[in-house]
Structures are given as C-alpha cells and as structure tokens.
Amino acid sequence: RYRNFVLSIEFRCGDDTNSGVFVRSPDESGGYEVQIWRQQPAGFNTGSIVGTAKTARAFTLEPDRWNHYQITANGERLTVMLNGETTLDVHDGKFSEGHVRLQYQQFPIAFRNIKIHSLP
C-alpha cells in the first residue's frame, strides 16, 4: 500500500487501446484510474483521471511505441505527466492510500520499467 509517491511506468499499446494505471486503489477495485484511451466516451481521455479530472486539451500517446507516465500522489495533490508533458495537476482527497494496479481490457498493452519512490 502506498500513500505519497512518484510512480514511473512505461507502456506500449495501439491507438485504440483502453487501459489505465490505478493508484491508491484501496482493494481489488477503485482508486484513481489514470486513463490510457484516446477517445473515452465521457471525455476522460489519455492523461485524465477517470471520474476525477479531465485534461484541458487532448494529449496523444505514441501508438506502438514506448510511452512514459510519471504519476505523483502527494497528499491531496495528484500530478500526471505523459512523455514529459503535464496533463493534470489537481487536488482530490477521495483516496488517501492503496495499491497500484495495471488495467487490461481486450486490447494488447505492455508495461515495463515500473518504479515507485515513496515520498515522506
């Protein structure tokens, strides 16, 4: 279980993949889902946190190449960076700690170089 941290993770997928990286997931479901999906129907596209915050503009991932997320959770502040560009910087206190989970939904996706650094 993690409370405050910086998560670095690389992912590779196609242009139409629906996936995500969950952080502060309290049990086997829930938590913050950092979206990997170009055209999510409700507008929570790549770089958004589903149900919490949408990006101000569209951010694109490089299909069939390694992309990099850096996700920082420090207190109520959540920051998401995709390939070195900040997609979100928001405050939300719904989930204070939990597990990291990787999502797979019918489309091929690969993850690698998963590193987490706890913050005080």
Short mmCIF file of C-alpha atoms in Angstrom, two decimals:
data_model
loop_
_atom_site.label_atom_id
_atom_site.label_comp_id
_atom_site.label_asym_id
_atom_site.label_seq_id
_atom_site.Cartn_x
_atom_site.Cartn_y
_atom_site.Cartn_z
CA ARG A 1 0.00 0.00 0.00
CA TYR A 2 1.26 3.43 -0.93
CA ARG A 3 0.25 6.87 0.34
CA ASN A 4 2.61 9.50 -1.10
CA PHE A 5 4.81 8.51 -4.04
CA VAL A 6 6.15 9.08 -7.52
CA LEU A 7 5.33 6.25 -9.94
CA SER A 8 7.27 5.95 -13.17
CA ILE A 9 5.93 3.48 -15.73
CA GLU A 10 6.32 2.83 -19.45
CA PHE A 11 3.54 1.40 -21.60
CA ARG A 12 3.18 0.35 -25.23
CA CYS A 13 -0.17 -0.09 -26.95
CA GLY A 14 -2.15 0.55 -30.10
CA ASP A 15 -4.02 3.73 -30.96
CA ASP A 16 -7.41 2.29 -29.90
CA THR A 17 -6.36 0.66 -26.62
CA ASN A 18 -8.48 1.06 -23.50
CA SER A 19 -6.36 0.64 -20.40
CA GLY A 20 -5.15 2.52 -17.37
CA VAL A 21 -2.94 2.71 -14.32
CA PHE A 22 -4.76 2.68 -10.99
CA VAL A 23 -3.14 4.33 -8.00
CA ARG A 24 -4.25 4.47 -4.38
CA SER A 25 -6.59 1.59 -5.11
CA PRO A 26 -7.98 0.59 -1.69
CA ASP A 27 -8.72 -3.03 -2.50
CA GLU A 28 -9.19 -5.02 -5.69
CA SER A 29 -11.11 -2.20 -7.37
CA GLY A 30 -11.49 1.54 -7.20
CA GLY A 31 -8.88 4.21 -6.64
CA TYR A 32 -7.69 6.76 -9.17
CA GLU A 33 -7.51 5.48 -12.75
CA VAL A 34 -5.01 7.36 -14.88
CA GLN A 35 -6.52 6.75 -18.30
CA ILE A 36 -4.89 5.26 -21.38
CA TRP A 37 -7.58 5.70 -24.04
CA ARG A 38 -7.61 8.21 -26.87
CA GLN A 39 -11.39 8.72 -27.10
CA GLN A 40 -13.07 7.72 -23.87
CA PRO A 41 -16.84 8.33 -24.31
CA ALA A 42 -17.21 10.56 -21.24
CA GLY A 43 -14.13 12.63 -22.17
CA PHE A 44 -11.68 11.15 -19.66
CA ASN A 45 -9.03 10.67 -22.35
CA THR A 46 -5.35 9.72 -22.03
CA GLY A 47 -3.76 11.60 -19.14
CA SER A 48 -7.07 12.16 -17.31
CA ILE A 49 -8.10 10.61 -14.01
CA VAL A 50 -11.41 8.86 -14.64
CA GLY A 51 -14.24 10.31 -12.58
CA THR A 52 -11.96 12.93 -11.01
CA ALA A 53 -10.44 15.29 -13.60
CA LYS A 54 -10.32 15.70 -17.37
CA THR A 55 -7.36 17.18 -19.20
CA ALA A 56 -7.70 20.73 -20.52
CA ARG A 57 -6.78 19.53 -24.03
CA ALA A 58 -6.12 16.31 -25.90
CA PHE A 59 -2.82 14.56 -25.21
CA THR A 60 -1.69 11.88 -27.60
CA LEU A 61 0.35 8.83 -26.91
CA GLU A 62 2.67 7.34 -29.50
CA PRO A 63 0.93 4.16 -30.75
CA ASP A 64 3.11 1.05 -30.92
CA ARG A 65 5.99 2.84 -29.16
CA TRP A 66 7.01 3.05 -25.53
CA ASN A 67 5.28 5.94 -23.73
CA HIS A 68 6.08 7.15 -20.23
CA TYR A 69 3.79 8.14 -17.37
CA GLN A 70 5.04 9.81 -14.23
CA ILE A 71 2.28 9.89 -11.64
CA THR A 72 2.82 11.78 -8.40
CA ALA A 73 0.49 11.50 -5.41
CA ASN A 74 1.46 13.78 -2.54
CA GLY A 75 -1.28 14.43 -0.01
CA GLU A 76 -4.32 15.60 -1.96
CA ARG A 77 -2.23 16.72 -4.95
CA LEU A 78 -2.17 14.42 -7.98
CA THR A 79 0.07 15.18 -10.94
CA VAL A 80 0.22 13.22 -14.20
CA MET A 81 2.92 13.59 -16.85
CA LEU A 82 2.80 11.84 -20.23
CA ASN A 83 6.07 11.72 -22.16
CA GLY A 84 7.42 14.67 -20.15
CA GLU A 85 4.33 16.87 -20.53
CA THR A 86 1.99 17.62 -17.60
CA THR A 87 -1.55 16.50 -18.41
CA LEU A 88 -3.09 17.13 -14.96
CA ASP A 89 -2.26 18.84 -11.69
CA VAL A 90 -5.28 18.56 -9.39
CA HIS A 91 -6.28 18.26 -5.75
CA ASP A 92 -8.57 15.47 -4.60
CA GLY A 93 -8.78 13.66 -1.26
CA LYS A 94 -11.10 10.78 -2.12
CA PHE A 95 -8.40 8.09 -1.87
CA SER A 96 -5.52 8.61 0.56
CA GLU A 97 -3.65 5.32 0.09
CA GLY A 98 -3.83 2.00 -1.67
CA HIS A 99 -2.31 -0.32 -4.22
CA VAL A 100 -1.04 0.22 -7.75
CA ARG A 101 -2.94 -1.82 -10.36
CA LEU A 102 -2.49 -2.15 -14.11
CA GLN A 103 -5.58 -2.47 -16.27
CA TYR A 104 -6.05 -4.72 -19.28
CA GLN A 105 -9.22 -4.68 -21.39
CA GLN A 106 -9.24 -6.78 -24.58
CA PHE A 107 -6.62 -4.64 -26.40
CA PRO A 108 -2.90 -5.50 -26.36
CA ILE A 109 -0.82 -3.46 -23.93
CA ALA A 110 2.57 -3.97 -22.34
CA PHE A 111 4.10 -2.31 -19.29
CA ARG A 112 7.77 -2.11 -18.32
CA ASN A 113 10.23 -0.19 -16.15
CA ILE A 114 7.76 0.19 -13.30
CA LYS A 115 9.39 2.14 -10.47
CA ILE A 116 7.85 3.66 -7.39
CA HIS A 117 9.52 6.02 -4.97
CA SER A 118 7.80 6.71 -1.66
CA LEU A 119 7.58 10.32 -0.52
CA PRO A 120 7.60 11.38 3.16
#
